[in-house]
Coordinates of N, CA and C in Angstrom, one line a residue:
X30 N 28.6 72.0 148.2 CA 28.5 70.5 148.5 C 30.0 69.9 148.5
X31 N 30.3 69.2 149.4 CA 31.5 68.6 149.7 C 31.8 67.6 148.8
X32 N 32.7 67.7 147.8 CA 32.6 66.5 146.9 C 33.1 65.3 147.5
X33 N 33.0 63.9 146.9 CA 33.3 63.0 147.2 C 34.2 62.1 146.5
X34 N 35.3 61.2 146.3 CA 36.5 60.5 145.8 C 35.6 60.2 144.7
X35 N 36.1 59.8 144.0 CA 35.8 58.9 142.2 C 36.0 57.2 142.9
X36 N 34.9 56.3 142.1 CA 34.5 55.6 142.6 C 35.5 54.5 141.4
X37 N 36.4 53.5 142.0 CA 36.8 52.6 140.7 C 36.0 51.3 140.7
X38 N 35.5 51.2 139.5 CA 34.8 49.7 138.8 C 35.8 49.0 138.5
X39 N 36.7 49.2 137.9 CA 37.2 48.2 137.3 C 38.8 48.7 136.9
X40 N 39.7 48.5 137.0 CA 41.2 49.2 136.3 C 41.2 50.0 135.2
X41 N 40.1 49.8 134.8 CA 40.1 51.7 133.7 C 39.1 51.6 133.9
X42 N 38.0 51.4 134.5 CA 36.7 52.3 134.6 C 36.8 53.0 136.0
X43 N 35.7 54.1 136.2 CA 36.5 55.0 136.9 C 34.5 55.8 137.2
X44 N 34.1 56.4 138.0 CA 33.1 56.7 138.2 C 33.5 58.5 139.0
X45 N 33.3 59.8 138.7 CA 34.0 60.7 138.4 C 32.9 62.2 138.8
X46 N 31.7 61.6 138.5 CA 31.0 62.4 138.7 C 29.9 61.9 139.1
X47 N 28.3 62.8 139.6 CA 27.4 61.9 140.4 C 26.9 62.9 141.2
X48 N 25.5 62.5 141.4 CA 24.7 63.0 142.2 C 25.4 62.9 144.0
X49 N 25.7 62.1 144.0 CA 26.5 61.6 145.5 C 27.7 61.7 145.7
X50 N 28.7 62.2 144.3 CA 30.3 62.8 143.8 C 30.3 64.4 143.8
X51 N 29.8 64.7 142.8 CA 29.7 66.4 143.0 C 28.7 66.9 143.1
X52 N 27.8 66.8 142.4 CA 26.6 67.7 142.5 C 25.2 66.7 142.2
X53 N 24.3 67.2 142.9 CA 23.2 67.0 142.9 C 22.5 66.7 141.8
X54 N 22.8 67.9 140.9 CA 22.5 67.7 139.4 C 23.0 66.9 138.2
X55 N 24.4 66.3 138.5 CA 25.3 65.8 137.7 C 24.3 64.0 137.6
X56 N 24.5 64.0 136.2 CA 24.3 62.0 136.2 C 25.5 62.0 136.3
X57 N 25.7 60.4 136.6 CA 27.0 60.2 137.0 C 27.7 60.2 135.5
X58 N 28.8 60.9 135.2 CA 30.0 60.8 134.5 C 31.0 59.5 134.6
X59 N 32.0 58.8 133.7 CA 32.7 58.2 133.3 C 33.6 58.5 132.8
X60 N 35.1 57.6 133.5 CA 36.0 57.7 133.0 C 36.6 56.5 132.5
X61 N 37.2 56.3 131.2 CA 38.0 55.1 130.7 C 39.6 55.6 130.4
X62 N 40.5 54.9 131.3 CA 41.7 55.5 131.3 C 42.7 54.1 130.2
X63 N 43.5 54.2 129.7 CA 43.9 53.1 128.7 C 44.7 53.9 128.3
X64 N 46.5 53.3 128.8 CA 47.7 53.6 127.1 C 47.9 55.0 127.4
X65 N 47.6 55.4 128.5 CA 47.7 56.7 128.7 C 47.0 57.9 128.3
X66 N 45.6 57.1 127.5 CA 44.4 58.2 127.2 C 43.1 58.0 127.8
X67 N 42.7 59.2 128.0 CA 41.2 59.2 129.0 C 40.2 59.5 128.2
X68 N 38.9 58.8 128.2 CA 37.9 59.4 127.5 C 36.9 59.8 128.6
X69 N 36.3 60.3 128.7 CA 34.9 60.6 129.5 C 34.3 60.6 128.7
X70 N 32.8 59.7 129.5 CA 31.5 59.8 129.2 C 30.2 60.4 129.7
X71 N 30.0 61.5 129.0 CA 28.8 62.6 129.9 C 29.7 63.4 131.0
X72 N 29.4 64.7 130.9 CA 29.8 66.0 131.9 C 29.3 66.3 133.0
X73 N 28.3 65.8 133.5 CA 27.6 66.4 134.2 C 26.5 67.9 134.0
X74 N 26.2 68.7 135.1 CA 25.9 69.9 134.8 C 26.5 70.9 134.2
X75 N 27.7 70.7 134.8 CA 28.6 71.6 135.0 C 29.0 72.5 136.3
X76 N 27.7 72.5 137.0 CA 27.5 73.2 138.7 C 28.5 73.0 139.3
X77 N 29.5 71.7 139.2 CA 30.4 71.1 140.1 C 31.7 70.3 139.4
X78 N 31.7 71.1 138.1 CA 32.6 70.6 137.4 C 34.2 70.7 137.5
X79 N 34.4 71.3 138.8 CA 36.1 71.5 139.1 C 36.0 70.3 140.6
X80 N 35.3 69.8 140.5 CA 34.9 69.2 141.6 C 35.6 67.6 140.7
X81 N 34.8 67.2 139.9 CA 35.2 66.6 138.8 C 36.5 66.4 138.2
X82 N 36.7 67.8 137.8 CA 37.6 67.6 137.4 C 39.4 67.4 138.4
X83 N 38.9 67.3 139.8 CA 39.8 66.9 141.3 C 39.8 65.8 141.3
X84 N 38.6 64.8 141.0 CA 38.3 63.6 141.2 C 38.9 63.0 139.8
X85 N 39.3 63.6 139.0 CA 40.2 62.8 138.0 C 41.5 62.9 138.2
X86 N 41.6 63.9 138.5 CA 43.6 63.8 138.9 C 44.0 63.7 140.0
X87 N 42.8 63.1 141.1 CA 43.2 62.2 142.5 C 43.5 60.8 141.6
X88 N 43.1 60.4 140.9 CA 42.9 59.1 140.1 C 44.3 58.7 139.1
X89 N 44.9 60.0 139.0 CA 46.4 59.6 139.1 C 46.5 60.1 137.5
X90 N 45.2 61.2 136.9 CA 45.2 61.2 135.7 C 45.3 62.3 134.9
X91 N 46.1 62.7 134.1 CA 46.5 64.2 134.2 C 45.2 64.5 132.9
X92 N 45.2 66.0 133.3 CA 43.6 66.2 132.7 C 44.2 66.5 131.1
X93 N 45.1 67.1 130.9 CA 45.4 67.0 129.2 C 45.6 65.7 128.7
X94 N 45.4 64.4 129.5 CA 45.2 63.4 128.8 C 43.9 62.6 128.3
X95 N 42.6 63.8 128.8 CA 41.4 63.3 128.7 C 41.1 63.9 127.3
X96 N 41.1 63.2 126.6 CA 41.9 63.2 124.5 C 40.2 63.5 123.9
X97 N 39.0 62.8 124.9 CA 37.7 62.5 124.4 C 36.5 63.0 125.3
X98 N 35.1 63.5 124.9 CA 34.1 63.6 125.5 C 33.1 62.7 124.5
X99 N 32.6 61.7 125.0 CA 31.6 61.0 124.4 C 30.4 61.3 125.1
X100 N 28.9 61.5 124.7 CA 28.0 62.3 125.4 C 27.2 61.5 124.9
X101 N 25.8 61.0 126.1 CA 25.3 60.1 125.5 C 24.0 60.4 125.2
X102 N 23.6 61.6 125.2 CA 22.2 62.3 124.8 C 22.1 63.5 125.2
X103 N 21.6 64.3 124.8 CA 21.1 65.7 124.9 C 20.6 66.4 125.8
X104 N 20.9 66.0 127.5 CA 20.0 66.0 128.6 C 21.2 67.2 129.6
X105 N 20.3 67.8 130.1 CA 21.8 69.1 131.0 C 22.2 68.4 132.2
X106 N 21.9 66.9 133.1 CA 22.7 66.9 133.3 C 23.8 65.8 133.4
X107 N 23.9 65.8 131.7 CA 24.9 65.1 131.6 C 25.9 65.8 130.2
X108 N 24.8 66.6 129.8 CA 26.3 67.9 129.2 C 26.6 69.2 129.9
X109 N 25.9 69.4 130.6 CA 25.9 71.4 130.9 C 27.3 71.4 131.4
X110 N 28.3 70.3 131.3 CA 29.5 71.0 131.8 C 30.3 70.5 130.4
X111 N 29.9 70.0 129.1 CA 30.6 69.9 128.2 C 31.6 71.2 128.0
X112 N 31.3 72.4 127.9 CA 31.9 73.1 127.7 C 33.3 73.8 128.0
X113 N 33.3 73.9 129.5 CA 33.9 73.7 130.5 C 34.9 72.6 130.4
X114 N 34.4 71.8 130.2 CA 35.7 70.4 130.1 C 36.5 71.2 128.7
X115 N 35.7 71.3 127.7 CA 36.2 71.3 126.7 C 37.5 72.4 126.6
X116 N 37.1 73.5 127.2 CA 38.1 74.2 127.8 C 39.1 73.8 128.3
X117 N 39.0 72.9 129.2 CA 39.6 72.5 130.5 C 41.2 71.7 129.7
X118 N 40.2 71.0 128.9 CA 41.4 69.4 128.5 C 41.8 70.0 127.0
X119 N 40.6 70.2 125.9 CA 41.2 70.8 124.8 C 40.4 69.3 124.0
X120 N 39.7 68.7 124.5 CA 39.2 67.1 124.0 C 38.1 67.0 122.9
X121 N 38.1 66.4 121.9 CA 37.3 66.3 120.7 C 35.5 65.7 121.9
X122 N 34.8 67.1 121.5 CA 33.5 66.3 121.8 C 32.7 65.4 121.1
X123 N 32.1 64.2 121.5 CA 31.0 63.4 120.2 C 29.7 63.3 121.2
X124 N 29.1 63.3 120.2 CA 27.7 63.1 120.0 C 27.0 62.9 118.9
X125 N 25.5 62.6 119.2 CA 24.6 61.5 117.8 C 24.2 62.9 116.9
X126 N 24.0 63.2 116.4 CA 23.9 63.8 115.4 C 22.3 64.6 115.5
X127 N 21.8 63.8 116.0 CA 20.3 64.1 116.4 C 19.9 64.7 117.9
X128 N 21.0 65.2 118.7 CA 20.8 65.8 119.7 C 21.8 66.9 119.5
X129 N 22.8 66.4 118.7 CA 24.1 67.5 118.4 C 23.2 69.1 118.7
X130 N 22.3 69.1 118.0 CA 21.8 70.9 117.8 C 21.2 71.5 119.6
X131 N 20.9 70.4 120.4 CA 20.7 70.7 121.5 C 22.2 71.6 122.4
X132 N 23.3 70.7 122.2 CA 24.1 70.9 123.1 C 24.6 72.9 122.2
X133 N 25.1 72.5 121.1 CA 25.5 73.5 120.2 C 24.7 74.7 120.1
X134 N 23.4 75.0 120.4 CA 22.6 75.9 120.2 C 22.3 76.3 121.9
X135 N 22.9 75.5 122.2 CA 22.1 75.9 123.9 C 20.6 75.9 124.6
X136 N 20.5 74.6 123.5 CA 18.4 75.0 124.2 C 17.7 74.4 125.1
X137 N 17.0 75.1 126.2 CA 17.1 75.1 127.3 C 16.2 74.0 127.0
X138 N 15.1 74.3 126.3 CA 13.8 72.9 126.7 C 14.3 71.6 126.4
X139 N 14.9 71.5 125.2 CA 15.0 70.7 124.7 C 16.1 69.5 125.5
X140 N 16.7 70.5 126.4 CA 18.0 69.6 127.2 C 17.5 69.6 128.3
X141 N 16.3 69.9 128.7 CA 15.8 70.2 130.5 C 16.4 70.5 131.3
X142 N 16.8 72.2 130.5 CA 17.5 72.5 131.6 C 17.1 73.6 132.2
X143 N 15.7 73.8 131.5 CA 14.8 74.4 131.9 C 13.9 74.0 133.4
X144 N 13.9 72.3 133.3 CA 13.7 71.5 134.6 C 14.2 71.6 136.3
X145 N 15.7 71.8 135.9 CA 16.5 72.1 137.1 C 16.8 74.4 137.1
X146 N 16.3 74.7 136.4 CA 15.6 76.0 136.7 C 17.1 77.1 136.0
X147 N 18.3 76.3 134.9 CA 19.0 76.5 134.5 C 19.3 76.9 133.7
X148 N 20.4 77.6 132.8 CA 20.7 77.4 131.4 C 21.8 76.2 130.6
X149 N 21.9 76.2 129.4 CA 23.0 75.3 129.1 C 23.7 76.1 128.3
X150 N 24.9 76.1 128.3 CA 26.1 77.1 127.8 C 26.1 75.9 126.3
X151 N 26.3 76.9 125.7 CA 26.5 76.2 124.5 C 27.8 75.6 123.9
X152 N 28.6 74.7 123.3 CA 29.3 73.5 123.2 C 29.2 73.1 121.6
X153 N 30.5 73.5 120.8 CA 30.6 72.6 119.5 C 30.8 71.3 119.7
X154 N 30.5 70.4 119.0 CA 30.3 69.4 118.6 C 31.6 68.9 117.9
X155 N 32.6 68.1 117.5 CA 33.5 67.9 117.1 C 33.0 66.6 116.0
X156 N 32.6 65.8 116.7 CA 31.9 64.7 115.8 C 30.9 64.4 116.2
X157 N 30.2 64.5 115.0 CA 28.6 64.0 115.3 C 28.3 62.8 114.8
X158 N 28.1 61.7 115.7 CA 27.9 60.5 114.8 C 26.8 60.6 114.1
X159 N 26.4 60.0 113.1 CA 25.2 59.1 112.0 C 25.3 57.8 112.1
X160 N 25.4 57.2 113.6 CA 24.8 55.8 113.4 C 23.6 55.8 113.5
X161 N 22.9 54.6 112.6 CA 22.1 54.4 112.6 C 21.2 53.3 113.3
X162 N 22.7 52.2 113.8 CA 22.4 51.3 114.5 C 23.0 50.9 115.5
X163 N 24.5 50.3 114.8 CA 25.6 50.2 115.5 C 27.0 50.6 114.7
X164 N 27.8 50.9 115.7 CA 29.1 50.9 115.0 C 30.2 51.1 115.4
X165 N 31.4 50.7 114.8 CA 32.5 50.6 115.9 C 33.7 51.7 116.4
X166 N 33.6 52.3 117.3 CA 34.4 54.0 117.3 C 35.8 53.7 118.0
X167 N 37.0 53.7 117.1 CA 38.2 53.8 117.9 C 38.7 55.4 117.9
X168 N 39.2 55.2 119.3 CA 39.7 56.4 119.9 C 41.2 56.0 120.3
X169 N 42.1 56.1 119.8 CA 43.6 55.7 120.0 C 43.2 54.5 120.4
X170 N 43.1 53.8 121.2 CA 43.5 52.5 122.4 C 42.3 52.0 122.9
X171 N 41.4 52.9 122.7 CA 40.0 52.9 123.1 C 39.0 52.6 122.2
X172 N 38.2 51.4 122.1 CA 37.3 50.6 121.2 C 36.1 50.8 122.0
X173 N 35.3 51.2 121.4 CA 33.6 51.1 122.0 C 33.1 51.2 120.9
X174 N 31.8 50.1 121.1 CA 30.9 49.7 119.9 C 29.8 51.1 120.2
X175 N 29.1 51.6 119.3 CA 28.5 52.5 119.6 C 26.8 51.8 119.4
X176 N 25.8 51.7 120.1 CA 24.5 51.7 119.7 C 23.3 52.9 119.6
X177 N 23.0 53.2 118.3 CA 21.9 54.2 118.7 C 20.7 53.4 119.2
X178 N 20.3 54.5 120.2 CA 19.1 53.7 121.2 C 18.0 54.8 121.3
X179 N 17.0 55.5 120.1 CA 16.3 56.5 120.4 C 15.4 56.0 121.4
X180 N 14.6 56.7 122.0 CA 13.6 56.6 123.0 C 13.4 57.8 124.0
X181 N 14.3 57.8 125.0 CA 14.6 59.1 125.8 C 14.8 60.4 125.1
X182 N 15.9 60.4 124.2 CA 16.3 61.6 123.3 C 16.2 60.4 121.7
X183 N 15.8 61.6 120.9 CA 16.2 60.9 119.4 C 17.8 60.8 119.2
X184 N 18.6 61.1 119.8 CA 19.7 60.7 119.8 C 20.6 60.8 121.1
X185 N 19.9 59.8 121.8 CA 20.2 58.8 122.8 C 21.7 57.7 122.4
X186 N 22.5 57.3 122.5 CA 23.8 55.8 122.5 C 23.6 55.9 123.5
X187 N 24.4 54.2 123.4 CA 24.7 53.0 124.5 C 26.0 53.3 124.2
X188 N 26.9 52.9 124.8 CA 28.6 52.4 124.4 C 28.7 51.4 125.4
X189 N 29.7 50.1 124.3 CA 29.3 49.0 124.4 C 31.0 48.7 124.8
X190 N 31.9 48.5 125.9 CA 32.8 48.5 126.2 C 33.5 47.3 126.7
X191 N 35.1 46.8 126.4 CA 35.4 45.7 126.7 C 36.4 45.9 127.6
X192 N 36.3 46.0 128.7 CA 37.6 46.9 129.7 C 38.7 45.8 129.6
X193 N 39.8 46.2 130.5 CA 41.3 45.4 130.6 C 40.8 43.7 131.1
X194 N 40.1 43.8 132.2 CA 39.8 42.8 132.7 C 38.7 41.4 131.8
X195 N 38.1 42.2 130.8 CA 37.8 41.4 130.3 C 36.2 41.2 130.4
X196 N 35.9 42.6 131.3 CA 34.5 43.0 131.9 C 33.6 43.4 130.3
X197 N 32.8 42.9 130.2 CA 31.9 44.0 129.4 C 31.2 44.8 130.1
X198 N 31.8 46.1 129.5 CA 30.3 47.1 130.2 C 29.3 47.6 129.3
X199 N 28.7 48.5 129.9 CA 28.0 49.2 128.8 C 27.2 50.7 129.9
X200 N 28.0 51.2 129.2 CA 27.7 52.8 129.3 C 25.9 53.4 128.8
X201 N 24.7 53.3 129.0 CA 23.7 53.3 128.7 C 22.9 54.6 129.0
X202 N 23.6 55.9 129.4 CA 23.0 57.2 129.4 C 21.9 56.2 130.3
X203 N 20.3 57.5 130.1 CA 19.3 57.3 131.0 C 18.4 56.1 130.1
X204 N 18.8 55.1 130.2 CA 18.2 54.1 130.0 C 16.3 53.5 130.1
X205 N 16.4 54.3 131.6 CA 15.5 54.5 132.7 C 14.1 55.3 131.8
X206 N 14.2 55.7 131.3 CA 13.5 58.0 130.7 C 14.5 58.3 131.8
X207 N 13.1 59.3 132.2 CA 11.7 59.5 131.6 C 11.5 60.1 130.1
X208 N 10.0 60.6 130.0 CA 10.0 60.7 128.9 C 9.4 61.7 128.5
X209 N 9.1 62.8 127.8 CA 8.4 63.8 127.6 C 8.4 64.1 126.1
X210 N 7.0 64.4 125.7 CA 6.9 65.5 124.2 C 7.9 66.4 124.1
X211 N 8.4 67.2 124.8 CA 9.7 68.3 125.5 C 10.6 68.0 124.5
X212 N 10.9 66.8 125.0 CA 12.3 66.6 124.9 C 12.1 65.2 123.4
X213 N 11.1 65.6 122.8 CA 11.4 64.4 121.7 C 11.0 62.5 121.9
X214 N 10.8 62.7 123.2 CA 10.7 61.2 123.3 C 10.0 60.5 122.5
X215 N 10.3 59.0 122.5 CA 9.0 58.4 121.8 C 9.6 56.6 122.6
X216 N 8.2 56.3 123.6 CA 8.1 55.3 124.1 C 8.0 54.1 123.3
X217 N 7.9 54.0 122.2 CA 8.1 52.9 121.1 C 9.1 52.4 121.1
X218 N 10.1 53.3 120.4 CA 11.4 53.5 119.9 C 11.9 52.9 121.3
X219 N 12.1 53.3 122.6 CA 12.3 53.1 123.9 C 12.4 51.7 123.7
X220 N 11.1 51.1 123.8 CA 11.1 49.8 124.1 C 11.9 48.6 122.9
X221 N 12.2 49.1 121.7 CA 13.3 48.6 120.3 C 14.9 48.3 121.1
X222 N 15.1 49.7 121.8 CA 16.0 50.0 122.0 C 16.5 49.5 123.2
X223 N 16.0 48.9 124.3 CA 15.7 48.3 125.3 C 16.0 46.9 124.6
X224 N 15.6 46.0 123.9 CA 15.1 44.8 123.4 C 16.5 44.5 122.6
X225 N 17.1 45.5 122.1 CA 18.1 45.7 121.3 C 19.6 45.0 122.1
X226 N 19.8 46.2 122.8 CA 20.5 45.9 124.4 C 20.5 44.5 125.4
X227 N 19.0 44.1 125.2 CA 19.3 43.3 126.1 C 20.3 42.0 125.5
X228 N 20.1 41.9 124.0 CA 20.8 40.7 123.5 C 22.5 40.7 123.5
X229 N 22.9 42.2 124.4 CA 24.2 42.0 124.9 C 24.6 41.0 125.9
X230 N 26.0 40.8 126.1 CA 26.3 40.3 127.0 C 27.2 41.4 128.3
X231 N 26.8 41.4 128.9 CA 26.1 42.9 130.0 C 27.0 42.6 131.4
X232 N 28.6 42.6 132.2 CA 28.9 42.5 133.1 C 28.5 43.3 134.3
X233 N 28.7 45.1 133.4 CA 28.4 45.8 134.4 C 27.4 46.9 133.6
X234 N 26.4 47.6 134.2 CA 25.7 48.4 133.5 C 26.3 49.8 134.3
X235 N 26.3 50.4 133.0 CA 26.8 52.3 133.8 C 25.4 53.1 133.3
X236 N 24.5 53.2 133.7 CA 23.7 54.1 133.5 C 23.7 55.7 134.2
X237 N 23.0 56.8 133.4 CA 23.1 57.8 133.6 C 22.9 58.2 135.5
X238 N 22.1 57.1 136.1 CA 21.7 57.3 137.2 C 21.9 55.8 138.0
X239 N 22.1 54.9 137.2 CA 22.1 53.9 138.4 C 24.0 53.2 138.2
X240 N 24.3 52.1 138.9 CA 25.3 51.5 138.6 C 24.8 50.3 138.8
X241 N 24.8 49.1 137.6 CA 24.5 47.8 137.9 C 25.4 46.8 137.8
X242 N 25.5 46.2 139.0 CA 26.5 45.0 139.0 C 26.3 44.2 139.1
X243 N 25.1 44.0 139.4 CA 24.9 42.1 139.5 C 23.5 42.1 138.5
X244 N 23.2 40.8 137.8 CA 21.9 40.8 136.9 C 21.3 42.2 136.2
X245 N 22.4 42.8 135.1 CA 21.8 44.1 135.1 C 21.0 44.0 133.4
X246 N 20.7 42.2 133.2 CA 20.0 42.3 132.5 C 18.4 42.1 133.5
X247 N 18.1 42.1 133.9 CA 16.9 41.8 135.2 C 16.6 43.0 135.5
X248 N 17.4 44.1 135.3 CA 17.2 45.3 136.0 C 16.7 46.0 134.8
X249 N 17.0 45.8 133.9 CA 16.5 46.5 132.2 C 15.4 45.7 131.8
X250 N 14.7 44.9 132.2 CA 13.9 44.3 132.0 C 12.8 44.6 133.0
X251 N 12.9 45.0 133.9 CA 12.2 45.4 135.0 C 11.8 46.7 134.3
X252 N 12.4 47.5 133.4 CA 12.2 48.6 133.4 C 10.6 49.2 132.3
X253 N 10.7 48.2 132.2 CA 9.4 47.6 131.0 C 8.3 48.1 131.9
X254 N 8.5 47.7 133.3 CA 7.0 47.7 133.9 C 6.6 48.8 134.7
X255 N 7.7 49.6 134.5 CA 7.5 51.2 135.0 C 7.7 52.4 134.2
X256 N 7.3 52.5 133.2 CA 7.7 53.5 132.5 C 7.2 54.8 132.9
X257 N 8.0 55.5 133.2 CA 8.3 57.4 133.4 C 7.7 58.3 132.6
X258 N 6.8 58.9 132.7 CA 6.2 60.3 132.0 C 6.0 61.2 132.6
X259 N 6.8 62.7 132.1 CA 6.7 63.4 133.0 C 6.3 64.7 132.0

């Protein structure tokens, strides 16, 4: 697959990876560049991870400066290339504590990566958060409020971001589900965690699969009336 440029939101937001960027399989990945440090958010597969990793240093960004991998749930395709990066840059991975054993153990059901007919290479963990709600994670220069949001994965985050411009974003993994017994879900918890969120104030939404820019509280609210079981 012919990759495609990295998409810029905003003067350090940065769109990097993607079903319509590298691979088919990849949720879209995130980049936050700031002070001369990069964090990424979610890996993709990994299938098309040098693909990725082009589309960051077209972006003017040298890859030993990507200092962080923040991961936003336990799903392959938004870690199966944690590893790979990790290699790549030398970058402290995080994740919630409650999906940590997926990435680190390599388990296929549990990350569906059984779904796309795959494996997941397995990936230490650097920090595992224990929020339980919210909390605030500085990374040099880089502030993001963290929200745990179980529902899709039991340890599902949001990251709650205030870019240069003055944008709020918010980084929301698969917000969407779906949902399965598989993978731990629980459509309760889902809808908490939804309800939670919405009482942000929400410029741009980065979700695992969609990008929302205009009314992307309307768009999370909609999502109430379609819920995903698969």
């Amino acid at each position: 697959m012919l990759a495609l440029p990295s998409i810029k939101l905003l003067n350090d937001v940065y769109v990097v990876a993607g079903p319509s960027l590298t691979h088919l399989y990849d949720a879209y990945a995130y980049l936050i560049v700031r002070s001369g440090t990069a964090l990424l958010i979610d890996a993709g597969s990994g299938l098309a991870v040098e693909e990725m990793f082009r589309n960051i240093e077209d972006i003017g960004v040298k890859l030993q400066t990507v200092k962080y991998l923040v991961i936003t749930h336990g799903h392959y395709d938004h870690i199966g290339g944690a590893g790979k990066v990790k290699e790549k840059t030398n970058c402290k991975v995080i994740m919630h504590k409650f999906d940590a054993d997926i990435l680190e153990e390599g388990k296929t059901v549990l990350s569906a990566a059984d779904f796309y007919g795959e494996s997941l290479e397995p990936c230490e963990v650097d920090l595992k958060l224990e929020t339980k709600d919210r909390e605030v994670l500085e990374l040099e220069d880089i502030v993001l409020e963290v929200f745990h949001i179980p529902g899709h994965t039991p340890g599902s985050i949001a990251l709650y971001y205030e870019s240069l411009q003055r944008q709020k974003v918010l980084f929301g993994g698969d917000l969407h589900g779906p949902f399965s017994s598989k993978w731990r879900s629980n459509v309760e918890q889902w809808k908490k965690s939804l309800k939670r969120l919405l009482e942000l104030d929400i410029s741009i939404l980065c979700e695992g699969h969609n990008i929302v820019e205009e009314n992307p509280h309307k768009w999370i609210k909609e999502l109430f009336k379609n819920i995903i079981q698969v």
